[in-house]
Amino acid sequence: MDIFSRNLLSPDRLLAKRRQEYTYAVNQCVEYNSLMIRQHVGGGKKYYSPKSEEMVEKIHGGEIHDFVREILDSKKSTPVIVAMEQDPNDANPSRYYLFLAFPSGEGISTPSNPELYRRVRVPLVEFCESMAKAFENASCGLGSEMLLSVVKACDTGVATISNPAWMFALAVLMSKNTHNVSKEQFERIIFALCRLDAWRVRDDVGGSRTVLFALPGQASVPLLLPVIQKVFVHERHVFVYDGCCHTVARGTALRQQYGSSYRQTAAKEEWELVSATPTVISSTYPIAPLRHNQDLPGTLTKLNGVQASIVEAWMASVDTFLDMKARERKNFYTPFVCRLGFLMKRSGIGNGDGSDLSGLALKNALQYITGSKSRSLPAEAMEKAKKCLNNCRANAESYVKKCDIAVNTPQAILIEKCVFTHKSILIGEKTLLDTVQPKEDWSLKAAKKLKSYVQPQSEQDSQWKGSNDLSTIVTLQ
């Protein structure tokens, strides 16, 4: 159908039609993802009954304070986030509720297999405000998949949370905010829920004292990144990006494998898989499309629907990054900017002699994530990380082989023409602003600007050691 639309509709109408399709797919994905999680905490697919949610415990008003105290009891189980939803029977039907579920027993770690959880519904804004105060007193693709796999493999004491479905659902809610949730309330919600999820995995945190969040796909970046940077200004942030053609190749491979259906079922009924946003949706459908680019609709008509959606999602994410970097004196956004090409051993990217910089790039990224530049990473950990990286790289190259887009081919030229309509984005093999070059003595180009805002652990680590030890990975894949 897309090929007929490209021939019959004007560029503006075609883009409007495509964006309606993006919105529908994203919204349906959020709903279906929520159903998968409901089934998981409701006893599993075989035993779950929607009627059982009539027995969900409801907490209001003065009960919220005691409920938060219960959650912060380190001897009790910590809830998982199931969904953000409205109640049509509520006195205020536009109010959002947070659906939480507690695993049985007193273990800290979330059980991998499905079981019947204690389920609770609580007003979203009021709960997150109370939770945020409690935590203050106590203290979004291939790039993220690759780094998360490596971090887990080298066992450096970093707990990981990958592509959480609740975060993607919140980004969608932010994109269509029609229920008077203020910007400040969204900030408190993100702060509280990130802290809650980090508290849930506290048993997995080791010597690095770090919880690593991977944002759910490039589609969520324009909405989530500015808010997360603001509420976690002292934390370590990683921005992983790839060239637009490479991103389109991987996104196309994902669509070919999984299709465009929002009904993406986890391979196994395990919490980490069930609670993650399907990459085929979060990385290939834009949530916050680019605005104020009059030349973009005309160039996108030359691409098929799959390519056009991925290109727009990629451009919107890079646009957000560039906008935040342009205001770094005010927002103090100084991430570790990691080009995926270094890890993928692609030639011509800062290595004119064709040398392999992947080992150095990997070492630099791990030093930043673990906050250990002044302390050498154990040799065994680096060996595990390199082995994992080699496996990830081989799998990624094999995965996109049939969809790869060679330089200077007609497809690549059409994609680059779309990117070039955004005058601030460089095309081809050029790098984004402040990309960290693989070196033994590497540095963040703007890191010193944060000195007065970060409590240093040591003189060398002060430039990237966060005060609260949360890290985020933003990836364009």
Coordinates of C-alpha atoms in Angstrom, one line a residue:
M1 CA 0.0 0.0 0.0
D2 CA 2.9 2.4 0.7
I3 CA 4.1 2.3 -2.9
F4 CA 0.6 3.4 -4.1
S5 CA 0.5 6.2 -1.5
R6 CA 3.9 7.4 -2.6
N7 CA 2.6 7.8 -6.2
L8 CA -0.8 9.3 -5.4
L9 CA -0.3 11.6 -2.4
S10 CA 1.6 14.8 -2.0
P11 CA 4.7 14.7 0.2
D12 CA 2.9 16.4 3.1
R13 CA -0.1 14.2 2.9
L14 CA 2.1 11.1 2.6
L15 CA 4.1 12.0 5.7
A16 CA 0.9 12.7 7.6
K17 CA -0.5 9.3 6.6
R18 CA 2.7 7.6 7.6
R19 CA 2.8 9.4 11.0
Q20 CA -0.7 8.2 11.7
E21 CA 0.5 4.6 11.1
Y22 CA 3.5 5.2 13.4
T23 CA 1.2 6.4 16.1
Y24 CA -1.1 3.5 15.8
A25 CA 1.7 0.9 15.9
V26 CA 3.4 2.5 18.9
N27 CA 0.2 2.8 20.9
Q28 CA -0.8 -0.8 20.2
C29 CA 2.7 -2.0 21.1
V30 CA 2.4 -0.3 24.5
E31 CA -1.0 -2.0 25.1
Y32 CA 0.2 -5.4 24.0
N33 CA 3.5 -5.1 26.0
S34 CA 1.4 -4.3 29.0
L35 CA -0.7 -7.4 28.5
M36 CA 2.4 -9.6 28.4
I37 CA 3.5 -8.1 31.7
R38 CA 0.0 -8.5 33.3
Q39 CA 0.1 -12.1 32.3
H40 CA 3.5 -12.6 33.8
V41 CA 2.6 -11.2 37.2
G42 CA -0.8 -12.8 37.1
G43 CA 0.5 -16.4 37.1
G44 CA 1.6 -16.8 33.5
K45 CA -0.2 -17.0 30.2
K46 CA -1.9 -20.3 31.0
Y47 CA -3.3 -19.1 34.3
Y48 CA -3.9 -15.4 33.8
S49 CA -7.5 -14.2 33.9
P50 CA -8.4 -10.5 33.3
K51 CA -11.1 -10.9 35.9
S52 CA -8.4 -11.4 38.6
E53 CA -7.5 -7.7 38.3
E54 CA -10.8 -6.9 40.0
M55 CA -9.0 -8.0 43.2
V56 CA -6.1 -5.6 42.7
E57 CA -5.4 -3.7 45.9
K58 CA -6.1 0.1 45.6
I59 CA -4.2 2.6 47.6
H60 CA -5.2 6.3 48.0
G61 CA -4.6 9.4 50.0
G62 CA -2.9 9.0 53.4
E63 CA -2.1 5.3 52.6
I64 CA 0.4 6.3 50.0
H65 CA 3.0 7.4 52.6
D66 CA 2.9 4.1 54.4
F67 CA 3.0 2.3 51.1
V68 CA 6.2 4.1 50.1
R69 CA 7.8 3.2 53.5
E70 CA 6.9 -0.5 52.8
I71 CA 8.6 -0.4 49.4
L72 CA 11.8 1.1 50.9
D73 CA 12.0 -1.7 53.5
S74 CA 15.2 -3.4 52.4
K75 CA 14.0 -6.7 53.9
K76 CA 10.9 -6.9 51.7
S77 CA 10.4 -7.6 48.0
T78 CA 10.4 -4.6 45.7
P79 CA 7.6 -4.2 43.1
V80 CA 7.9 -4.3 39.4
I81 CA 6.2 -1.7 37.2
V82 CA 3.4 -3.2 35.2
A83 CA 1.6 -0.3 33.5
M84 CA 0.3 3.2 33.6
E85 CA -3.4 3.2 33.1
Q86 CA -6.7 5.1 33.5
D87 CA -9.8 3.9 35.2
P88 CA -13.0 4.7 33.3
N89 CA -15.0 4.1 36.5
D90 CA -13.0 6.6 38.5
A91 CA -14.5 9.9 39.6
N92 CA -11.8 11.6 37.5
P93 CA -11.5 9.3 34.4
S94 CA -8.5 11.3 33.0
R95 CA -6.4 10.5 36.1
Y96 CA -3.5 8.0 35.6
Y97 CA -2.8 5.1 37.9
L98 CA 0.4 3.2 38.4
F99 CA 0.0 -0.6 38.4
L100 CA 2.7 -2.3 40.6
A101 CA 3.2 -5.9 41.4
F102 CA 5.1 -7.5 44.3
P103 CA 6.8 -10.9 43.9
S104 CA 5.9 -13.4 46.7
G105 CA 8.3 -14.0 49.6
E106 CA 11.0 -11.6 50.9
G107 CA 13.7 -12.0 48.2
I108 CA 15.1 -8.8 46.8
S109 CA 15.7 -10.0 43.2
T110 CA 12.8 -10.2 40.8
P111 CA 11.9 -13.8 39.9
S112 CA 12.6 -14.7 36.3
N113 CA 9.7 -17.0 35.9
P114 CA 6.0 -15.9 36.0
E115 CA 4.1 -16.3 39.2
L116 CA 1.1 -14.7 41.0
Y117 CA 2.3 -11.4 42.4
R118 CA 0.5 -9.1 44.9
R119 CA -0.9 -6.4 42.6
V120 CA -1.5 -2.8 43.6
R121 CA -2.9 0.3 41.9
V122 CA -1.9 3.8 43.1
P123 CA -2.4 7.3 41.7
L124 CA 0.6 7.9 39.4
V125 CA 1.4 11.6 40.2
E126 CA 0.8 11.4 43.9
F127 CA 2.7 8.2 44.4
C128 CA 5.7 9.4 42.4
E129 CA 5.8 12.7 44.3
S130 CA 5.9 10.8 47.6
M131 CA 8.5 8.3 46.2
A132 CA 10.7 11.1 44.9
K133 CA 10.7 12.8 48.2
A134 CA 11.6 9.5 49.9
F135 CA 14.5 8.8 47.6
E136 CA 15.8 12.4 47.9
N137 CA 15.9 12.0 51.6
A138 CA 17.6 8.6 51.2
S139 CA 20.2 10.0 49.0
C140 CA 16.5 3.8 24.3
G141 CA 19.0 -0.9 19.7
L142 CA 22.3 -2.3 18.7
G143 CA 24.5 0.1 20.7
S144 CA 22.7 -0.6 24.0
E145 CA 22.4 -4.3 23.3
M146 CA 26.1 -4.5 22.7
L147 CA 27.2 -2.4 25.7
L148 CA 24.8 -4.1 28.0
S149 CA 26.0 -7.6 26.9
V150 CA 29.6 -6.6 27.4
V151 CA 29.0 -5.0 30.8
K152 CA 27.2 -8.2 32.0
A153 CA 29.9 -10.4 30.6
C154 CA 32.9 -8.7 32.2
D155 CA 31.1 -8.8 35.6
T156 CA 32.3 -5.4 36.9
G157 CA 29.5 -5.0 39.5
V158 CA 27.1 -3.0 37.3
A159 CA 23.4 -3.9 37.4
T160 CA 21.6 -3.4 34.1
I161 CA 18.0 -2.5 33.2
S162 CA 17.4 -2.8 29.5
N163 CA 14.7 -1.0 27.4
P164 CA 12.0 -1.0 30.2
A165 CA 8.5 -1.1 28.9
W166 CA 7.3 1.4 31.5
M167 CA 9.7 4.0 30.2
F168 CA 8.5 3.6 26.6
A169 CA 4.9 3.8 27.8
L170 CA 5.8 7.0 29.7
A171 CA 7.4 8.5 26.5
V172 CA 4.2 7.8 24.6
L173 CA 2.1 9.4 27.3
M174 CA 4.4 12.5 27.2
S175 CA 4.0 12.6 23.4
K176 CA 0.2 12.9 23.6
N177 CA -0.2 14.6 27.0
T178 CA -3.8 15.6 26.9
H179 CA -4.5 15.1 30.6
N180 CA -2.8 18.1 32.2
V181 CA 0.3 16.4 33.6
S182 CA 2.7 19.2 34.0
K183 CA 6.4 19.1 32.9
E184 CA 7.5 19.3 36.5
Q185 CA 5.2 16.3 37.3
F186 CA 6.7 14.3 34.5
E187 CA 10.2 15.0 35.9
R188 CA 9.2 13.7 39.3
I189 CA 7.6 10.6 37.7
I190 CA 10.8 9.8 35.8
F191 CA 13.0 10.4 38.8
A192 CA 10.8 8.3 41.1
L193 CA 10.3 5.4 38.7
C194 CA 14.0 5.2 37.8
R195 CA 14.9 5.2 41.4
L196 CA 12.3 2.5 42.1
D197 CA 13.6 0.3 39.3
A198 CA 17.2 0.8 40.5
W199 CA 16.1 -0.1 44.1
R200 CA 14.6 -3.3 42.7
V201 CA 18.0 -4.5 41.3
R202 CA 20.1 -3.4 44.4
D203 CA 21.0 -7.0 45.0
D204 CA 22.8 -7.1 41.7
V205 CA 25.0 -4.1 42.3
G206 CA 28.6 -4.8 43.0
G207 CA 31.8 -2.9 43.5
S208 CA 31.1 -0.3 40.8
R209 CA 27.9 0.7 42.7
T210 CA 26.2 1.5 39.4
V211 CA 22.9 0.8 37.8
L212 CA 22.9 1.1 34.0
F213 CA 19.7 2.0 32.2
A214 CA 19.3 1.6 28.5
L215 CA 16.6 3.9 27.1
P216 CA 14.0 2.0 25.1
G217 CA 15.1 2.7 21.5
Q218 CA 15.9 5.8 19.5
A219 CA 12.2 6.6 19.2
S220 CA 12.0 7.6 22.9
V221 CA 15.1 9.8 22.9
P222 CA 13.5 13.2 21.9
L223 CA 11.0 12.9 24.8
L224 CA 13.0 11.2 27.5
L225 CA 16.6 12.4 27.2
P226 CA 16.0 16.1 28.1
V227 CA 14.0 15.1 31.2
I228 CA 16.4 12.4 32.3
Q229 CA 19.4 14.7 31.9
K230 CA 17.7 17.4 34.0
V231 CA 16.7 15.1 36.9
F232 CA 19.9 13.1 36.8
V233 CA 22.3 15.9 36.0
H234 CA 25.1 14.5 38.2
E235 CA 25.0 11.0 36.7
R236 CA 27.1 9.5 34.0
H237 CA 25.4 9.5 30.6
V238 CA 26.4 7.5 27.4
F239 CA 25.2 8.5 24.0
V240 CA 25.8 5.7 21.5
Y241 CA 25.1 6.4 17.8
D242 CA 25.6 4.9 14.4
G243 CA 25.5 6.3 10.9
C244 CA 22.0 6.7 9.5
C245 CA 22.6 4.1 6.7
H246 CA 23.8 1.5 9.2
T247 CA 20.8 2.3 11.4
V248 CA 18.4 1.9 8.4
A249 CA 20.0 -1.5 7.6
R250 CA 19.6 -2.9 11.1
G251 CA 16.0 -1.5 11.4
T252 CA 15.1 -3.1 8.0
A253 CA 16.5 -6.4 9.2
L254 CA 14.4 -6.2 12.4
R255 CA 11.2 -5.5 10.3
Q256 CA 12.0 -8.4 8.0
Q257 CA 12.4 -10.7 10.9
Y258 CA 9.5 -9.6 13.1
G259 CA 7.3 -7.7 10.6
S260 CA 5.5 -4.4 11.5
S261 CA 3.1 -6.0 13.9
Y262 CA 2.9 -4.6 17.4
R263 CA 2.2 -8.1 18.7
Q264 CA 5.7 -8.9 19.7
T265 CA 5.8 -11.8 22.1
A266 CA 8.9 -12.5 24.3
A267 CA 10.9 -15.6 23.3
K268 CA 10.5 -16.9 26.9
E269 CA 8.3 -16.1 29.8
E270 CA 11.2 -14.5 31.7
W271 CA 10.9 -11.1 33.4
E272 CA 13.8 -9.4 31.6
L273 CA 12.3 -10.4 28.2
V274 CA 8.7 -9.8 29.0
S275 CA 9.3 -6.3 30.6
A276 CA 11.4 -5.0 27.7
T277 CA 10.1 -2.9 24.9
P278 CA 10.3 -4.7 21.5
T279 CA 13.3 -3.2 19.7
V280 CA 11.6 -3.6 16.3
I281 CA 9.0 -1.0 17.5
S282 CA 11.1 1.3 19.7
S283 CA 13.9 1.7 17.2
T284 CA 11.9 2.0 13.9
Y285 CA 8.8 4.1 14.6
P286 CA 9.3 7.7 15.5
I287 CA 7.2 9.0 18.5
A288 CA 8.2 12.6 18.4
P289 CA 8.6 13.5 14.7
L290 CA 10.8 16.3 13.4
R291 CA 9.1 19.6 13.1
H292 CA 10.0 22.8 11.2
N293 CA 11.8 21.0 8.4
Q294 CA 10.1 22.0 5.2
D295 CA 12.4 20.0 2.9
L296 CA 12.0 16.7 4.7
P297 CA 8.6 15.5 3.4
G298 CA 9.7 15.7 -0.2
T299 CA 12.9 13.7 0.3
L300 CA 11.2 11.0 2.4
T301 CA 8.8 10.3 -0.4
K302 CA 11.8 8.7 -2.3
L303 CA 12.1 6.1 0.5
N304 CA 9.8 3.2 1.2
G305 CA 7.7 3.3 4.4
V306 CA 10.1 1.2 6.5
Q307 CA 13.2 3.3 5.6
A308 CA 11.3 6.6 6.0
S309 CA 10.2 5.8 9.5
I310 CA 13.7 4.7 10.6
V311 CA 15.3 7.8 9.1
E312 CA 12.9 10.1 10.8
A313 CA 13.4 8.4 14.2
W314 CA 17.1 8.7 13.8
M315 CA 17.1 12.3 12.7
A316 CA 14.7 13.3 15.6
S317 CA 17.1 11.7 18.1
V318 CA 20.2 13.3 16.7
D319 CA 18.4 16.6 16.6
T320 CA 17.7 16.3 20.3
F321 CA 21.3 15.5 21.0
L322 CA 22.5 18.5 19.0
D323 CA 20.0 20.8 20.7
M324 CA 21.1 19.7 24.2
K325 CA 24.8 20.1 23.3
A326 CA 24.1 23.6 22.0
R327 CA 22.8 24.5 25.5
E328 CA 25.4 22.5 27.6
R329 CA 26.5 25.6 29.5
K330 CA 23.0 25.7 31.0
N331 CA 22.0 22.1 31.1
F332 CA 25.5 20.6 31.8
Y333 CA 25.0 17.8 29.3
T334 CA 28.4 16.2 28.9
P335 CA 27.8 12.5 28.0
F336 CA 30.3 9.9 26.8
V337 CA 29.6 10.2 23.1
C338 CA 30.3 6.7 21.6
R339 CA 30.3 6.1 17.9
L340 CA 29.3 2.5 17.2
G341 CA 31.6 2.3 14.2
F342 CA 34.6 2.2 16.5
L343 CA 33.3 -0.9 18.3
M344 CA 32.3 -2.5 15.0
K345 CA 35.9 -2.1 13.6
R346 CA 34.7 -0.1 10.6
S347 CA 37.6 1.5 8.7
G348 CA 37.8 5.1 7.8
I349 CA 36.4 6.3 11.1
G350 CA 39.2 8.1 12.9
N351 CA 41.6 5.4 11.8
G352 CA 42.9 6.4 8.4
D353 CA 45.5 3.6 8.5
G354 CA 42.8 1.0 8.9
S355 CA 44.0 0.0 12.4
D356 CA 41.6 -1.7 14.8
L357 CA 40.4 0.7 17.5
S358 CA 37.6 -1.5 18.9
G359 CA 39.7 -2.7 21.9
L360 CA 40.6 0.9 23.0
A361 CA 37.0 2.1 22.3
L362 CA 35.6 -0.7 24.5
K363 CA 38.1 0.0 27.3
N364 CA 37.3 3.7 27.3
A365 CA 33.5 3.0 27.4
L366 CA 33.9 0.5 30.3
Q367 CA 36.1 2.9 32.2
Y368 CA 33.5 5.6 31.9
I369 CA 30.5 3.4 32.7
T370 CA 32.2 1.9 35.8
G371 CA 33.8 5.2 36.9
S372 CA 37.2 3.6 37.0
K373 CA 39.6 5.5 34.7
S374 CA 42.1 6.0 37.4
R375 CA 41.8 2.3 38.4
S376 CA 42.7 -0.3 35.8
L377 CA 40.0 -2.8 34.9
P378 CA 40.9 -6.4 35.8
A379 CA 42.6 -8.2 32.9
E380 CA 40.1 -11.0 33.3
A381 CA 37.2 -8.6 33.0
M382 CA 38.6 -7.0 29.8
E383 CA 39.2 -10.4 28.2
K384 CA 35.5 -11.4 28.9
A385 CA 34.4 -8.0 27.5
K386 CA 36.4 -8.4 24.3
K387 CA 35.2 -11.9 23.7
C388 CA 31.6 -10.8 24.2
L389 CA 32.1 -7.8 21.9
N390 CA 33.5 -10.1 19.2
N391 CA 30.5 -12.3 19.4
C392 CA 28.1 -9.4 19.4
R393 CA 29.9 -7.9 16.4
A394 CA 29.8 -11.1 14.4
N395 CA 26.1 -11.6 15.1
A396 CA 25.3 -8.0 14.2
E397 CA 27.2 -8.2 10.9
S398 CA 25.5 -11.5 10.0
Y399 CA 22.1 -10.2 11.0
V400 CA 22.2 -7.1 8.6
K401 CA 24.1 -8.8 5.8
K402 CA 21.1 -9.0 3.4
C403 CA 20.0 -5.4 4.3
D404 CA 23.4 -3.7 4.3
I405 CA 23.5 -0.4 2.4
A406 CA 26.8 0.2 0.7
V407 CA 28.4 3.7 0.5
N408 CA 27.5 5.8 -2.6
T409 CA 24.7 3.4 -3.7
P410 CA 21.4 4.9 -4.8
Q411 CA 19.8 3.9 -1.5
A412 CA 22.6 5.5 0.5
I413 CA 22.4 8.7 -1.5
L414 CA 18.6 9.0 -1.0
I415 CA 19.0 8.5 2.8
E416 CA 21.8 11.1 3.0
K417 CA 19.6 13.6 1.1
C418 CA 17.0 13.2 3.8
V419 CA 19.6 13.7 6.5
F420 CA 21.1 16.7 4.7
T421 CA 17.8 18.6 5.0
H422 CA 18.8 19.1 8.7
K423 CA 21.6 21.5 8.2
S424 CA 23.3 20.7 11.5
I425 CA 23.6 17.0 11.0
L426 CA 26.8 15.8 9.2
I427 CA 26.4 12.9 6.9
G428 CA 28.6 10.0 5.8
E429 CA 31.4 8.8 8.1
K430 CA 31.7 12.1 10.0
T431 CA 31.3 12.1 13.7
L432 CA 28.9 13.9 16.1
L433 CA 30.1 16.7 18.3
D434 CA 32.3 15.6 21.2
T435 CA 32.6 12.0 20.1
V436 CA 35.2 10.4 22.4
Q437 CA 38.2 9.3 20.3
P438 CA 39.7 5.9 21.3
K439 CA 42.9 6.7 23.3
E440 CA 44.6 5.5 26.4
D441 CA 44.4 9.1 27.7
W442 CA 40.9 9.9 26.6
S443 CA 38.7 12.7 27.9
L444 CA 35.3 14.2 27.6
K445 CA 35.8 17.4 25.8
A446 CA 33.5 19.4 28.0
A447 CA 33.9 17.4 31.2
K448 CA 35.6 20.1 33.2
K449 CA 32.5 22.3 33.1
L450 CA 30.9 19.9 35.5
K451 CA 33.6 20.1 38.2
S452 CA 31.7 22.4 40.5
Y453 CA 28.6 20.3 40.4
V454 CA 30.0 16.8 41.1
Q455 CA 31.4 15.6 44.3
P456 CA 34.8 14.0 43.3
Q457 CA 35.8 10.5 44.3
S458 CA 39.3 11.1 43.3
E459 CA 41.1 13.8 41.2
Q460 CA 40.9 11.8 38.0
D461 CA 37.5 10.3 38.4
S462 CA 35.8 13.6 39.4
Q463 CA 35.0 14.4 35.8
W464 CA 32.6 11.5 35.3
K465 CA 31.9 9.9 38.7
G466 CA 28.2 10.6 39.5
S467 CA 27.1 11.4 43.0
N468 CA 24.3 8.9 42.9
D469 CA 25.8 6.2 40.6
L470 CA 23.1 5.8 38.0
S471 CA 24.1 5.6 34.3
T472 CA 22.0 5.8 31.2
I473 CA 22.7 4.6 27.7
V474 CA 21.0 6.4 24.9
T475 CA 21.4 4.5 21.6
L476 CA 20.6 5.2 18.0
Q477 CA 20.4 1.8 16.4

